Coordinates of C-alpha atoms and ligand atoms in Angstrom, one line a residue:
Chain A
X10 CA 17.6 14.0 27.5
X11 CA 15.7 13.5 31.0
X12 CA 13.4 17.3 30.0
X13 CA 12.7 15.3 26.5
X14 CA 11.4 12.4 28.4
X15 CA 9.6 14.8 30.8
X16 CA 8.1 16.4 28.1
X17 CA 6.6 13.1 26.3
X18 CA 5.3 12.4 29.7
X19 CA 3.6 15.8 29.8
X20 CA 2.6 16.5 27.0
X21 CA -0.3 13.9 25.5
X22 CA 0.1 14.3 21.9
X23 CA 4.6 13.3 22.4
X24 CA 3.5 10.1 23.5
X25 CA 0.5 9.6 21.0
X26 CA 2.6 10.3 18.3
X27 CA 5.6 7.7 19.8
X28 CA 3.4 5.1 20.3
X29 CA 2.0 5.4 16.8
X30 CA 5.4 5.7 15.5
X31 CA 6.4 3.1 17.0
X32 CA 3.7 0.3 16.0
X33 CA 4.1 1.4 12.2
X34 CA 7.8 1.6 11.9
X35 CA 7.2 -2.4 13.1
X36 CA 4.3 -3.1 10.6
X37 CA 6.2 -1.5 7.7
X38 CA 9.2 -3.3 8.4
X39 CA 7.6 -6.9 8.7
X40 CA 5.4 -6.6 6.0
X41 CA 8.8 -4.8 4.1
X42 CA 10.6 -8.5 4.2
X43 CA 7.3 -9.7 2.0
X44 CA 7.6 -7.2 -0.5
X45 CA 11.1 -7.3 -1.1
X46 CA 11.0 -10.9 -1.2
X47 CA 8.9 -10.8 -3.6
X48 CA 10.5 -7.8 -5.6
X49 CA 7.7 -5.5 -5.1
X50 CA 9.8 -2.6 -3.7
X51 CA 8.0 -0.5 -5.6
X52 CA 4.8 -0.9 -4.8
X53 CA 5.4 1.0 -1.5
X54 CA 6.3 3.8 -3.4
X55 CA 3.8 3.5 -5.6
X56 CA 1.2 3.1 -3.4
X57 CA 2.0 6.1 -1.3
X58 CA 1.4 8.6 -4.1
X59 CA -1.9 6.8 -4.6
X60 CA -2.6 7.6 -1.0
X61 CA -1.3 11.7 -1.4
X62 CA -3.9 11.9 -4.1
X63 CA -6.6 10.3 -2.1
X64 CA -6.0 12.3 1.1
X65 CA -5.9 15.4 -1.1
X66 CA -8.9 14.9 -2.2
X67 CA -10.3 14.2 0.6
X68 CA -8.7 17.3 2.3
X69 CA -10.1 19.5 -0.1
X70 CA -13.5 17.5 -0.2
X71 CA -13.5 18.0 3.3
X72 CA -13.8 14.5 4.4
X73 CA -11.9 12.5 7.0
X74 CA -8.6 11.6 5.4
X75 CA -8.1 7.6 5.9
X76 CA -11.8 6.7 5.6
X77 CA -11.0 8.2 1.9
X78 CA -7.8 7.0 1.9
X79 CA -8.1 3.5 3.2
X80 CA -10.2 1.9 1.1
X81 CA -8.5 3.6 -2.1
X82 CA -5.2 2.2 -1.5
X83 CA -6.1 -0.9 -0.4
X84 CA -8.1 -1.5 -3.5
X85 CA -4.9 0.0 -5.2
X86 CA -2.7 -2.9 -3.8
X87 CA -4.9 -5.7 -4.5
X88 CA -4.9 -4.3 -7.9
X89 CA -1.3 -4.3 -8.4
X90 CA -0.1 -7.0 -6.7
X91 CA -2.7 -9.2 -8.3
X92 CA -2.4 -7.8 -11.7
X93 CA 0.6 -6.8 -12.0
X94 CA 2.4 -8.6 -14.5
X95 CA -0.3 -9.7 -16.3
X96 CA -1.2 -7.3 -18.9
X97 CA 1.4 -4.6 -18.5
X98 CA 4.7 -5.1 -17.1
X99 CA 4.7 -4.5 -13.2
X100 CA 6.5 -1.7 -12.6
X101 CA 4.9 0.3 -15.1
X102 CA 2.0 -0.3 -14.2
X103 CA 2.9 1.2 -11.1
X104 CA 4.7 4.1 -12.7
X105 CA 1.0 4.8 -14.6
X106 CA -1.3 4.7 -12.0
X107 CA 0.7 6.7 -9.3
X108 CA 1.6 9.1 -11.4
X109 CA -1.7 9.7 -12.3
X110 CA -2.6 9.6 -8.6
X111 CA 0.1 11.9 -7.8
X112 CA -0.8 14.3 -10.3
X113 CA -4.4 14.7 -9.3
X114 CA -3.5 14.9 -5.6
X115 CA -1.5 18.4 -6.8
X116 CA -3.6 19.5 -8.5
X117 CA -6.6 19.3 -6.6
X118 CA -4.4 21.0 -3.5
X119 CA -3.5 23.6 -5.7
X120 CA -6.7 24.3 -6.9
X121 CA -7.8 24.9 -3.2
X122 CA -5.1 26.7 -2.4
X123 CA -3.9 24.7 0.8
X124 CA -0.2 24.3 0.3
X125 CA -0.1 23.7 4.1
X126 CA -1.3 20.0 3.4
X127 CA 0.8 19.4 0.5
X128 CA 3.6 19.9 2.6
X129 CA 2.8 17.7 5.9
X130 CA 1.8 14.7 2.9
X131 CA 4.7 15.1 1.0
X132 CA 7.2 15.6 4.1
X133 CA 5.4 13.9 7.1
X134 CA 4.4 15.1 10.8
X135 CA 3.9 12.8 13.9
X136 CA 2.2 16.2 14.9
X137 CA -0.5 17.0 12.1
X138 CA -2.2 14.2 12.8
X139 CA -5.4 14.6 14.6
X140 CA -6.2 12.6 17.7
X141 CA -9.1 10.7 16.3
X142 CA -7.0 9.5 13.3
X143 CA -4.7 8.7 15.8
X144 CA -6.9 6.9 18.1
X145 CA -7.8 4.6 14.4
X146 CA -4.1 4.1 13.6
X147 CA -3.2 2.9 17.2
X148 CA -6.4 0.2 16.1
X149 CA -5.6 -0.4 12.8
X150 CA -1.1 -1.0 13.6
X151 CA -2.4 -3.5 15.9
X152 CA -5.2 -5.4 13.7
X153 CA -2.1 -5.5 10.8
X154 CA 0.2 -7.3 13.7
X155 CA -2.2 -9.9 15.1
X156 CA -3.1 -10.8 10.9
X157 CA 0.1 -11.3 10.0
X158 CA 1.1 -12.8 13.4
X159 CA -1.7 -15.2 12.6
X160 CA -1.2 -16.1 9.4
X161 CA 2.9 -16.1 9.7
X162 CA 3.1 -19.5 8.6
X163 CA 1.1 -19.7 5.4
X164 CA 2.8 -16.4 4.5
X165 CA 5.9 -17.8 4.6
X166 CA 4.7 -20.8 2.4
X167 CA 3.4 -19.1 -0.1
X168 CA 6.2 -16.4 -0.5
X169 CA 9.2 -19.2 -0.2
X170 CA 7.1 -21.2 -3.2
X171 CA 4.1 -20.1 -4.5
X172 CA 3.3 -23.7 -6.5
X173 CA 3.8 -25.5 -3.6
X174 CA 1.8 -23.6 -1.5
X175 CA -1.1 -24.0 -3.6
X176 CA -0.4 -27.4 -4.5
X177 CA -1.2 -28.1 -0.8
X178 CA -4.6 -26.5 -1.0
X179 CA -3.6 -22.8 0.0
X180 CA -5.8 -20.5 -0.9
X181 CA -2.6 -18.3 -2.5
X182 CA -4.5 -15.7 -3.9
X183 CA -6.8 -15.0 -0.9
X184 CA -3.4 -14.6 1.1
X185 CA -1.8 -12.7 -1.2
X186 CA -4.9 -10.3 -1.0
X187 CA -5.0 -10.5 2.5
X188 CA -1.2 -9.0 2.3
X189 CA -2.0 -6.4 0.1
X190 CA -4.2 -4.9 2.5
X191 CA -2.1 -4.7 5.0
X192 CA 0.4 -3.3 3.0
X193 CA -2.3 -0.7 2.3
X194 CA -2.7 0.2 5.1
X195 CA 0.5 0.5 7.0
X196 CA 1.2 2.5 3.6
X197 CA -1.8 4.7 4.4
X198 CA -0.6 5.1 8.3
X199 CA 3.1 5.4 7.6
X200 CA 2.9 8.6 5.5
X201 CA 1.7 10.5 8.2
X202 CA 5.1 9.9 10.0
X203 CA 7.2 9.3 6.9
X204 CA 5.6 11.6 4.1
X205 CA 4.6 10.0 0.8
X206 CA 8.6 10.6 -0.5
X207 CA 9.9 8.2 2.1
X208 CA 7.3 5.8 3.2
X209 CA 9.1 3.4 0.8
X210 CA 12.5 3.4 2.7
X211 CA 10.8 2.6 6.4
X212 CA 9.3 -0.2 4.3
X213 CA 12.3 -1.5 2.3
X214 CA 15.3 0.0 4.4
X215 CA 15.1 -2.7 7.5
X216 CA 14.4 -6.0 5.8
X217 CA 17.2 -4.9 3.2
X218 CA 19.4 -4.7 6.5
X219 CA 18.3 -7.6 8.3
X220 CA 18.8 -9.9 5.4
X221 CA 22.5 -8.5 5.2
X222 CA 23.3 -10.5 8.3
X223 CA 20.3 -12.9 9.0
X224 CA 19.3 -16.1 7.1
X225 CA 16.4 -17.3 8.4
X226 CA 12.9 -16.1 8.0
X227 CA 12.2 -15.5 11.2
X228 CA 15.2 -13.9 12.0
X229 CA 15.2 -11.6 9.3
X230 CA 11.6 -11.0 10.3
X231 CA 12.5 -9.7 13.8
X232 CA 15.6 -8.4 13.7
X233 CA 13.6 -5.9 10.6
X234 CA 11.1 -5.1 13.2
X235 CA 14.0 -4.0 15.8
X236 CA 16.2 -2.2 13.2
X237 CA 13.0 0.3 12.6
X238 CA 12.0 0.3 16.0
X239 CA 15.8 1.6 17.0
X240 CA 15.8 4.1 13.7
X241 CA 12.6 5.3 14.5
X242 CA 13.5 6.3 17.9
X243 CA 16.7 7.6 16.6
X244 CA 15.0 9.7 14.3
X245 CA 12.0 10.6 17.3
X246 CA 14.9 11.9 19.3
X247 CA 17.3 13.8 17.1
X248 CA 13.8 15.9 16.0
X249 CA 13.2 16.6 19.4
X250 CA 16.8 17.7 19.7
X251 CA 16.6 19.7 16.9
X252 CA 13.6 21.8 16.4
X253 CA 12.1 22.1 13.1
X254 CA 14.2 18.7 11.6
X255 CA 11.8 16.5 9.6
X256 CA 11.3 13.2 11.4
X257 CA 10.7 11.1 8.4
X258 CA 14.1 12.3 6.8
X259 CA 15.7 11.4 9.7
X260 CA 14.1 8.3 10.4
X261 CA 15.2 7.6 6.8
X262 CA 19.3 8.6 7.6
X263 CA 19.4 6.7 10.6
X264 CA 18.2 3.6 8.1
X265 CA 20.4 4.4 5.8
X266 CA 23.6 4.3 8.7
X267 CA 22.3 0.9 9.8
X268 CA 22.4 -0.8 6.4
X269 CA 25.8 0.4 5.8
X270 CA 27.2 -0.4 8.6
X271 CA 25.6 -4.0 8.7
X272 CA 26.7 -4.4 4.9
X273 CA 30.3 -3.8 6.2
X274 CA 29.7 -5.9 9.0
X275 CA 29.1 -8.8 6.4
X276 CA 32.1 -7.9 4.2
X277 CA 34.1 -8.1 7.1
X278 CA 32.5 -11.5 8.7
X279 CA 33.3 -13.1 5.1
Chain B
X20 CA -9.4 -49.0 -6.5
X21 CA -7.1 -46.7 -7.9
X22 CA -5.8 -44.0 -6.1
X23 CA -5.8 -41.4 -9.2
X24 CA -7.2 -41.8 -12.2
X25 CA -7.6 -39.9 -15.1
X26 CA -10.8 -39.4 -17.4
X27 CA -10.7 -38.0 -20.8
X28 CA -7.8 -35.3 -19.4
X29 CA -7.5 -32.5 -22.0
X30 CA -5.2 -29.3 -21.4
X31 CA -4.0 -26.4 -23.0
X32 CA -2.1 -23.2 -23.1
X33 CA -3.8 -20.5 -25.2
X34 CA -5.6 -22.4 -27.5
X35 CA -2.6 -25.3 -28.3
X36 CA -3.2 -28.3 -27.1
X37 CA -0.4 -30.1 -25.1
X38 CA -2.3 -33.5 -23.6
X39 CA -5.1 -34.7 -25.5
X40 CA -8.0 -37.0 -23.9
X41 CA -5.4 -39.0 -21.5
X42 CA -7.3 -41.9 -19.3
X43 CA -5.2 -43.4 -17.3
X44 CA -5.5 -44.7 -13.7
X45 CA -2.8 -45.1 -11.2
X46 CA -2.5 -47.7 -8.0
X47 CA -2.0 -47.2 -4.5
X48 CA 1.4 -48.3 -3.7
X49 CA 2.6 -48.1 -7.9
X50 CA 5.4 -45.9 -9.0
X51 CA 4.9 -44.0 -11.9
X52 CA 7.7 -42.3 -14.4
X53 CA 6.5 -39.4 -16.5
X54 CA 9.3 -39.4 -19.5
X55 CA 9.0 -37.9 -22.9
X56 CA 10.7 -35.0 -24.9
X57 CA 10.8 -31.5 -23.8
X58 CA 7.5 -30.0 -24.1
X59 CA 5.8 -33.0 -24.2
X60 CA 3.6 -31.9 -21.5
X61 CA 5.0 -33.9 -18.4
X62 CA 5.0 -30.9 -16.2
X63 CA 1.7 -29.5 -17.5
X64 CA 0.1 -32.5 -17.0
X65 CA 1.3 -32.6 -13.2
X66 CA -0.1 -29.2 -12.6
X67 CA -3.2 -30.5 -13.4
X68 CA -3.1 -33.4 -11.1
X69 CA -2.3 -30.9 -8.7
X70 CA -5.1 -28.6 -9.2
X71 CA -2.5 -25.9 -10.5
X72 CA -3.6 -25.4 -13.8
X73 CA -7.5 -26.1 -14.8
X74 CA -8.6 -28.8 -17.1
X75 CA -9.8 -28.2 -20.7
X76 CA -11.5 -31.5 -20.6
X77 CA -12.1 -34.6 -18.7
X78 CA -11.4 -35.3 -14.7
X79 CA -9.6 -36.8 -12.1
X80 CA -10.8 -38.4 -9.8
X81 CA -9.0 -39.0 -6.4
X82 CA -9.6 -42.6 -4.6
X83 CA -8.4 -44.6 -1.6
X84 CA -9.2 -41.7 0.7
X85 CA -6.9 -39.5 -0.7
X86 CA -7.6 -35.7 -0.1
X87 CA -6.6 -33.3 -2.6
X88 CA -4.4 -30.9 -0.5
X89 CA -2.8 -34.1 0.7
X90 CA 0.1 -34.0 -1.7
X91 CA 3.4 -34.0 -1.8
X92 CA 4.8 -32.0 -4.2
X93 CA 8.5 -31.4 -5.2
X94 CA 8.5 -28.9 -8.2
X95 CA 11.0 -28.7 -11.4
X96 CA 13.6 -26.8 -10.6
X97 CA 12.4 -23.2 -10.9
X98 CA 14.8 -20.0 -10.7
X99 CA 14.2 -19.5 -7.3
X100 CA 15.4 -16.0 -5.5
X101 CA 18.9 -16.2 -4.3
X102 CA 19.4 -14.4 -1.5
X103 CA 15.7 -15.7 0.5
X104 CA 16.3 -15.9 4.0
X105 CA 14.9 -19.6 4.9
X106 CA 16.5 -22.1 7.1
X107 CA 16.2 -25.4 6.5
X108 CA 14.0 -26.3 9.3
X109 CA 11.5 -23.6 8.4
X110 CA 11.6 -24.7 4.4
X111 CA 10.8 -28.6 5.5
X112 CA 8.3 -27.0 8.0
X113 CA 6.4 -25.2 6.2
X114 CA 5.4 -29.0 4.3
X115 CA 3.0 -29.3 7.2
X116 CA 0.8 -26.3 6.7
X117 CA -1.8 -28.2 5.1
X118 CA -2.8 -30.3 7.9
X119 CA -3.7 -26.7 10.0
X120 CA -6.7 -25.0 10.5
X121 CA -6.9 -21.3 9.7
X122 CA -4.7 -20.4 12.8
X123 CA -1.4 -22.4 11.3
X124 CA 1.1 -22.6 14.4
X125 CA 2.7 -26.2 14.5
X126 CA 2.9 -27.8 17.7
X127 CA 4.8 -31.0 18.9
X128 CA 3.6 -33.7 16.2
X129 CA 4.8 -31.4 13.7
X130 CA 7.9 -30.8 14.5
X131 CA 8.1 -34.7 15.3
X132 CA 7.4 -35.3 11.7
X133 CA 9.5 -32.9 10.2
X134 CA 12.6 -34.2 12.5
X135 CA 12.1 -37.7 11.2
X136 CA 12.0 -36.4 7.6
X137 CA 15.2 -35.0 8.2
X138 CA 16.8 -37.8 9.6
X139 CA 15.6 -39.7 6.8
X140 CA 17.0 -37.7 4.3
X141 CA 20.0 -37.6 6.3
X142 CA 19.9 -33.6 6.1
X143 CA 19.0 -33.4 10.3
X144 CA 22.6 -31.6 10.5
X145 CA 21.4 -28.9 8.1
X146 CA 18.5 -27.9 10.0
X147 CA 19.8 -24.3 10.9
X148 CA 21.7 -23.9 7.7
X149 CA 20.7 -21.6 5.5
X150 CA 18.2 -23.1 2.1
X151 CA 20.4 -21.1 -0.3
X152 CA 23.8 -22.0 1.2
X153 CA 23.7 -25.8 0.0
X154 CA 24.3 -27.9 -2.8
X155 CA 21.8 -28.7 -5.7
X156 CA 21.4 -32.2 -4.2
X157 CA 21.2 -30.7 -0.5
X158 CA 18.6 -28.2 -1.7
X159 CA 16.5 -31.5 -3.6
X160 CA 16.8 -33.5 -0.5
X161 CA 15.2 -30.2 1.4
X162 CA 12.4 -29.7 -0.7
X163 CA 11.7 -33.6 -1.1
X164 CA 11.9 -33.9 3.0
X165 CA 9.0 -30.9 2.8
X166 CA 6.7 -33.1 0.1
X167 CA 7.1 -35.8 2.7
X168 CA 5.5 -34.1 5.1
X169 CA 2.5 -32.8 3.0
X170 CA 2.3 -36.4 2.5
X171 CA 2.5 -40.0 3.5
X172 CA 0.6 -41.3 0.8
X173 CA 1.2 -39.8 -2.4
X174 CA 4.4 -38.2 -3.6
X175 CA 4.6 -36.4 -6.7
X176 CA 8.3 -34.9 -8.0
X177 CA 9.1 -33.2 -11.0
X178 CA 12.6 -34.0 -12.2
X179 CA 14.3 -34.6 -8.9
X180 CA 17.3 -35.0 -10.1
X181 CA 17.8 -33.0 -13.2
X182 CA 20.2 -30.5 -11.9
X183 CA 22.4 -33.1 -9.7
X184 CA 25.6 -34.9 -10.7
X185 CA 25.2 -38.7 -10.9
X186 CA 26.2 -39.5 -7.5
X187 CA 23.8 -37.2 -5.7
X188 CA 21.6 -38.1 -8.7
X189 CA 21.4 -42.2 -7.3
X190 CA 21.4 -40.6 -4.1
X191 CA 18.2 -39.2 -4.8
X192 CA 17.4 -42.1 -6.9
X193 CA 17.4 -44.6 -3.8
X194 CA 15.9 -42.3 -0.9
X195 CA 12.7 -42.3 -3.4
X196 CA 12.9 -45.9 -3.4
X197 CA 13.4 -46.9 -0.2
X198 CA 9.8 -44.1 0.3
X199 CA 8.5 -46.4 -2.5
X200 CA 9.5 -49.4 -0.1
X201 CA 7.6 -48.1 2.6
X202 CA 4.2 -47.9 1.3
X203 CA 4.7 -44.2 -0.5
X204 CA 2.8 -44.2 -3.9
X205 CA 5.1 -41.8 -6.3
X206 CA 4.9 -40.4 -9.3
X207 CA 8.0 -39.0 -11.4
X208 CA 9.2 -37.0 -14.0
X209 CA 12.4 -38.2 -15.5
X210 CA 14.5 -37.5 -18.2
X211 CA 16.9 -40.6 -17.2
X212 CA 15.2 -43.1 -18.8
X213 CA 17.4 -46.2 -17.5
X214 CA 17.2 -44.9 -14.2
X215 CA 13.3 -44.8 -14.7
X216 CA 13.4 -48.2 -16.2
X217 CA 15.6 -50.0 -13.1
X218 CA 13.5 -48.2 -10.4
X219 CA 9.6 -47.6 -11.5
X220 CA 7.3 -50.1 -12.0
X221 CA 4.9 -48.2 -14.3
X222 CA 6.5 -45.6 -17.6
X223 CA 4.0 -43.0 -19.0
X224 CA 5.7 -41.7 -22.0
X225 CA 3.8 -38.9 -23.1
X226 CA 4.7 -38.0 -26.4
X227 CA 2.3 -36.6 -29.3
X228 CA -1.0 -35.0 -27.2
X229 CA -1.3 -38.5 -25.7
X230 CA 0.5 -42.0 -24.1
X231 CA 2.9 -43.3 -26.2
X232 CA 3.1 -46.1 -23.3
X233 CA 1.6 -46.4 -20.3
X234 CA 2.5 -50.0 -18.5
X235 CA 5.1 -52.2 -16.7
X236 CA 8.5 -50.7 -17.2
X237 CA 9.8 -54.2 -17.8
X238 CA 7.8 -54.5 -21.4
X239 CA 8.3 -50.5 -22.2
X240 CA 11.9 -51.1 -24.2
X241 CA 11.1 -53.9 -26.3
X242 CA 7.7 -51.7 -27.3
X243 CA 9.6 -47.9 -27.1
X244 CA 12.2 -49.8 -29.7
X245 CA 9.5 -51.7 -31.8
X246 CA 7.5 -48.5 -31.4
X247 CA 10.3 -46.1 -32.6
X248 CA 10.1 -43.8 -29.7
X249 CA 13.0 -45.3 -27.8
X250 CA 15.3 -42.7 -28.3
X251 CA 12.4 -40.0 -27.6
X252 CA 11.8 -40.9 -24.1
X253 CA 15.1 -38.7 -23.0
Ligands
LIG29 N1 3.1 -21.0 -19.0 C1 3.0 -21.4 -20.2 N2 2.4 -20.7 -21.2 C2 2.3 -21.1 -22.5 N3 2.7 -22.3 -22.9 C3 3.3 -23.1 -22.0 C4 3.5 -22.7 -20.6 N4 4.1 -23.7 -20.0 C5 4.4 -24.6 -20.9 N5 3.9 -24.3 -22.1 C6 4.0 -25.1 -23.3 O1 3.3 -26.3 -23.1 C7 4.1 -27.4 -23.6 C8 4.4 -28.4 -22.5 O2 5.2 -27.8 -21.5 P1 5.7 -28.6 -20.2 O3 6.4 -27.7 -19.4 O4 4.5 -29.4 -19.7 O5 6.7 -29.7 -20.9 P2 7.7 -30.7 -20.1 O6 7.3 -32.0 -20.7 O7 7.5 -30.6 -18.7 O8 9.1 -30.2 -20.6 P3 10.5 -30.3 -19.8 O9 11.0 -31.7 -20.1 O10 11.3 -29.3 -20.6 O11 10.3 -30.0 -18.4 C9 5.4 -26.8 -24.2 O12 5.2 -26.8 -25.6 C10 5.4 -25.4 -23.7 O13 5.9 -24.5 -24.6
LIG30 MG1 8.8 -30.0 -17.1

């Protein structure tokens, strides 16, 4: 244990890609009580295979991944969350446009020949990502804390009671806009660490947990932001332990041992 | 001057017409009940008041000072999602987010005025309970202590007591009138229209596109029966 921490110490890009880990796992699981709250699960999934087909384009384009990816997803989300429900049914909505997105993103990879890419999307690496984009995602984690920090209140308004919220002069579609950029882009981030097949669990996983045993919104809230924090640094561990284990997958286990166990927990208590 | 009224109010859903060139102004101080068959257009007519739903036709037009986002608003009873984390404390809260700037973080007053809608609710002992662990009547007393703190002026509530049994029913009934006592202007939707009758001053029936009645609640059953909508009202 004491050479691993040595080693983050030493080595710069360890404790780059912990400290990055770190302030995602907390804005996927805060912004994760919002979307399950409001049944969106999906749109994490979703939106991640949106973002595999924009960063494979932009890998194959040859331009630098998030400013491609960014402003795709994020346009994605406002799309969905705002539509969604309107015209077609929600989650096939979903289902159409990241397939679509998800087929492209193959394709063009294929086409170019980079299978190395594919892989580190689809799987996730702390370690393929470059120190510039991590430099931005250190910037961008923070920016998505300090919004919703700010805006805590009003989010909880409108997502307890949407009418009511409005009926008090919220603007409830600015703020619901507002979330689905974030979302975006702690989506965007996250699949770095988490691969777009399991960015969806850091973001559903701990506020599914935390509502097992909290009941308050705050509550939940934090205790979501803790339960990824403490599977993230499970999972950061055990892939140090074990050469060549996928961190995301692990990440994801780790989750998975937490709900259960709090599920039980509130069997138990009842 | 009146506190709301109402010009020429036309609104629809896709083309069919549910309230049809209403006029009707309302009193600082009055209390209004909405009644009238299902459908009739109480509720639709309340999201227009409220800004909810835009107007086809017509306007209203707030007076005495009133601001638009200062409202309180109690909703029908909508399926809301079962297992929401809230506590109490943080549903009746969240009532004073319209008085904040952009940066909404409430500070003493706030939680001053939330604590004495508790108490006057009688609900103070629920504050850390969970929103989804109470009774019907527990959870209406919750969300009516959260319109009171949108509001001291105007309360509007959309079948308050529609899903309660009759004794948390008058429950509800007399906390809205003692609010009415102390200055509160309300407007209701019932579908009780004796209770209506013993505690409003005012009955809108809607009924028709338009006002089947609008006036004192004291002449509405001698007209409702003359009328032949008596019966209609429930
Ligand atoms: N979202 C909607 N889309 C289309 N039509 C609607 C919608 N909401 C209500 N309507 C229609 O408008 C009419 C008035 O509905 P509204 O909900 O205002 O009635 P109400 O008087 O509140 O009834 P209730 O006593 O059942 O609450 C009804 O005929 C209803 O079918
Ligand atoms: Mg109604």
């Amino acid at each position: 244990m004491s050479e691993i921490i040595n080693a983050i110490f030493t080595y710069g890009f360890l404790s780059r890609a912990l400290i990055v880990g770190l302030l995602i796992s907390v804005c996927a699981a805060v912004l994760g009580v919002i979307l399950v709250l409001k049944r969106y699960s999906m749109i994490g999934d979703g939106l991640s295979h949106i973002s595999f087909g924009a960063l494979a384009f932009a890998s194959v384009m040859g331009f630098a991944p998030l400013s491609v990816a960014l402003p795709v997803v994020a346009a994605a989300a406002v799309l969905l969350l705002r539509l969604g429900g309107k015209k077609i049914k929600g989650d096939s909505l979903i289902a159409i446009i990241s397939g679509s997105a998800l087929a492209i993103g193959i394709m063009l990879i294929s086409y170019s020949g980079t299978s190395a890419d594919m892989n580190s999307y689809l799987i996730g690496s702390l370690y393929a990502i470059s120190k510039n984009d991590m430099a931005m995602a250190i910037v961008l984690c923070m920016c998505v804390m300090i919004v919703f920090t700010l805006l805590y209140n009003r989010i909880f308004c409108i997502t307890f009671d949407e009418d009511f919220a409005s009926a008090t002069g919220i603007k409830v579609n600015l703020y619901n806009t507002i979330v689905a950029v974030l979302i975006a882009v702690t989506v965007v981030l996250g699949m770095r660490l988490m691969g777009a097949l399991l960015i969806s669990s850091l973001i559903v996983f701990p506020a599914l947990s935390a509502m097992r045993v909290f009941k308050s919104f705050m509550a939940v809230t934090i205790s979501a932001a803790c339960i990824s924090v403490i599977s993230f640094l499970a999972g950061f561990f055990l892939t140090l332990l074990w050469d060549g284990m996928p961190t995301g997958a692990c990440i994801t286990l780790v989750n998975l041992i937490i709900f259960i166990g709090l599920s039980i927990a509130e069997k138990v208590r009842k | 001057m009146a506190i709301i009224e109402l010009k020429n109010v036309t609104m629809s859903y896709e083309g069919s017409r549910v309230i049809n060139e209403l006029s009707i102004s309302i009193n600082k101080g009055d209390y209004v009940c909405v009644v009238g068959e299902n459908g009739s257009g109480k509720t639709t007519l309340i999201k227009g008041l409220l800004g909810l739903k835009a107007l086809d036709g017509g306007e209203i037009i707030f007076g005495e000072g009133l601001r638009k986002n200062e409202i309180g608003y109690l909703p029908q009873q909508s399926e809301m999602q079962r297992d929401f984390p809230a506590s109490v404390k943080e549903v009746v809260r969240s009532g004073r987010i319209n008085r904040k700037g952009i940066l909404a973080f409430f500070g003493a007053k706030d939680r001053k005025i939330c604590d004495n809608a508790m108490k006057k609710l009688e609900i103070d002992h629920l504050a850390h309970k969970c929103y989804h662990e109470l009774s019907g009547g527990q959870q209406q007393k919750v969300l009516l202590a959260r319109a009171i703190c949108a509001s001291e002026h105007l309360l509007i509530l959309d079948e308050p007591a529609s899903s309660l049994d009759v004794g948390a029913a008058d429950e509800m009934y007399e906390v809205i009138n003692k609010l009415h006592d102390e200055g509160m202007t309300i407007i209701m939707i019932s579908h009780d229209i004796e209770k209506a009758l013993t505690w409003a001053d005012y009955v809108l029936h809607l009924g028709n596109q338009k006002a089947l009645y609008y006036g004192r609640s004291k002449d509405y059953k001698a007209r409702a029966i003359e009328g032949g909508f008596w019966e209609r009202g429930k």
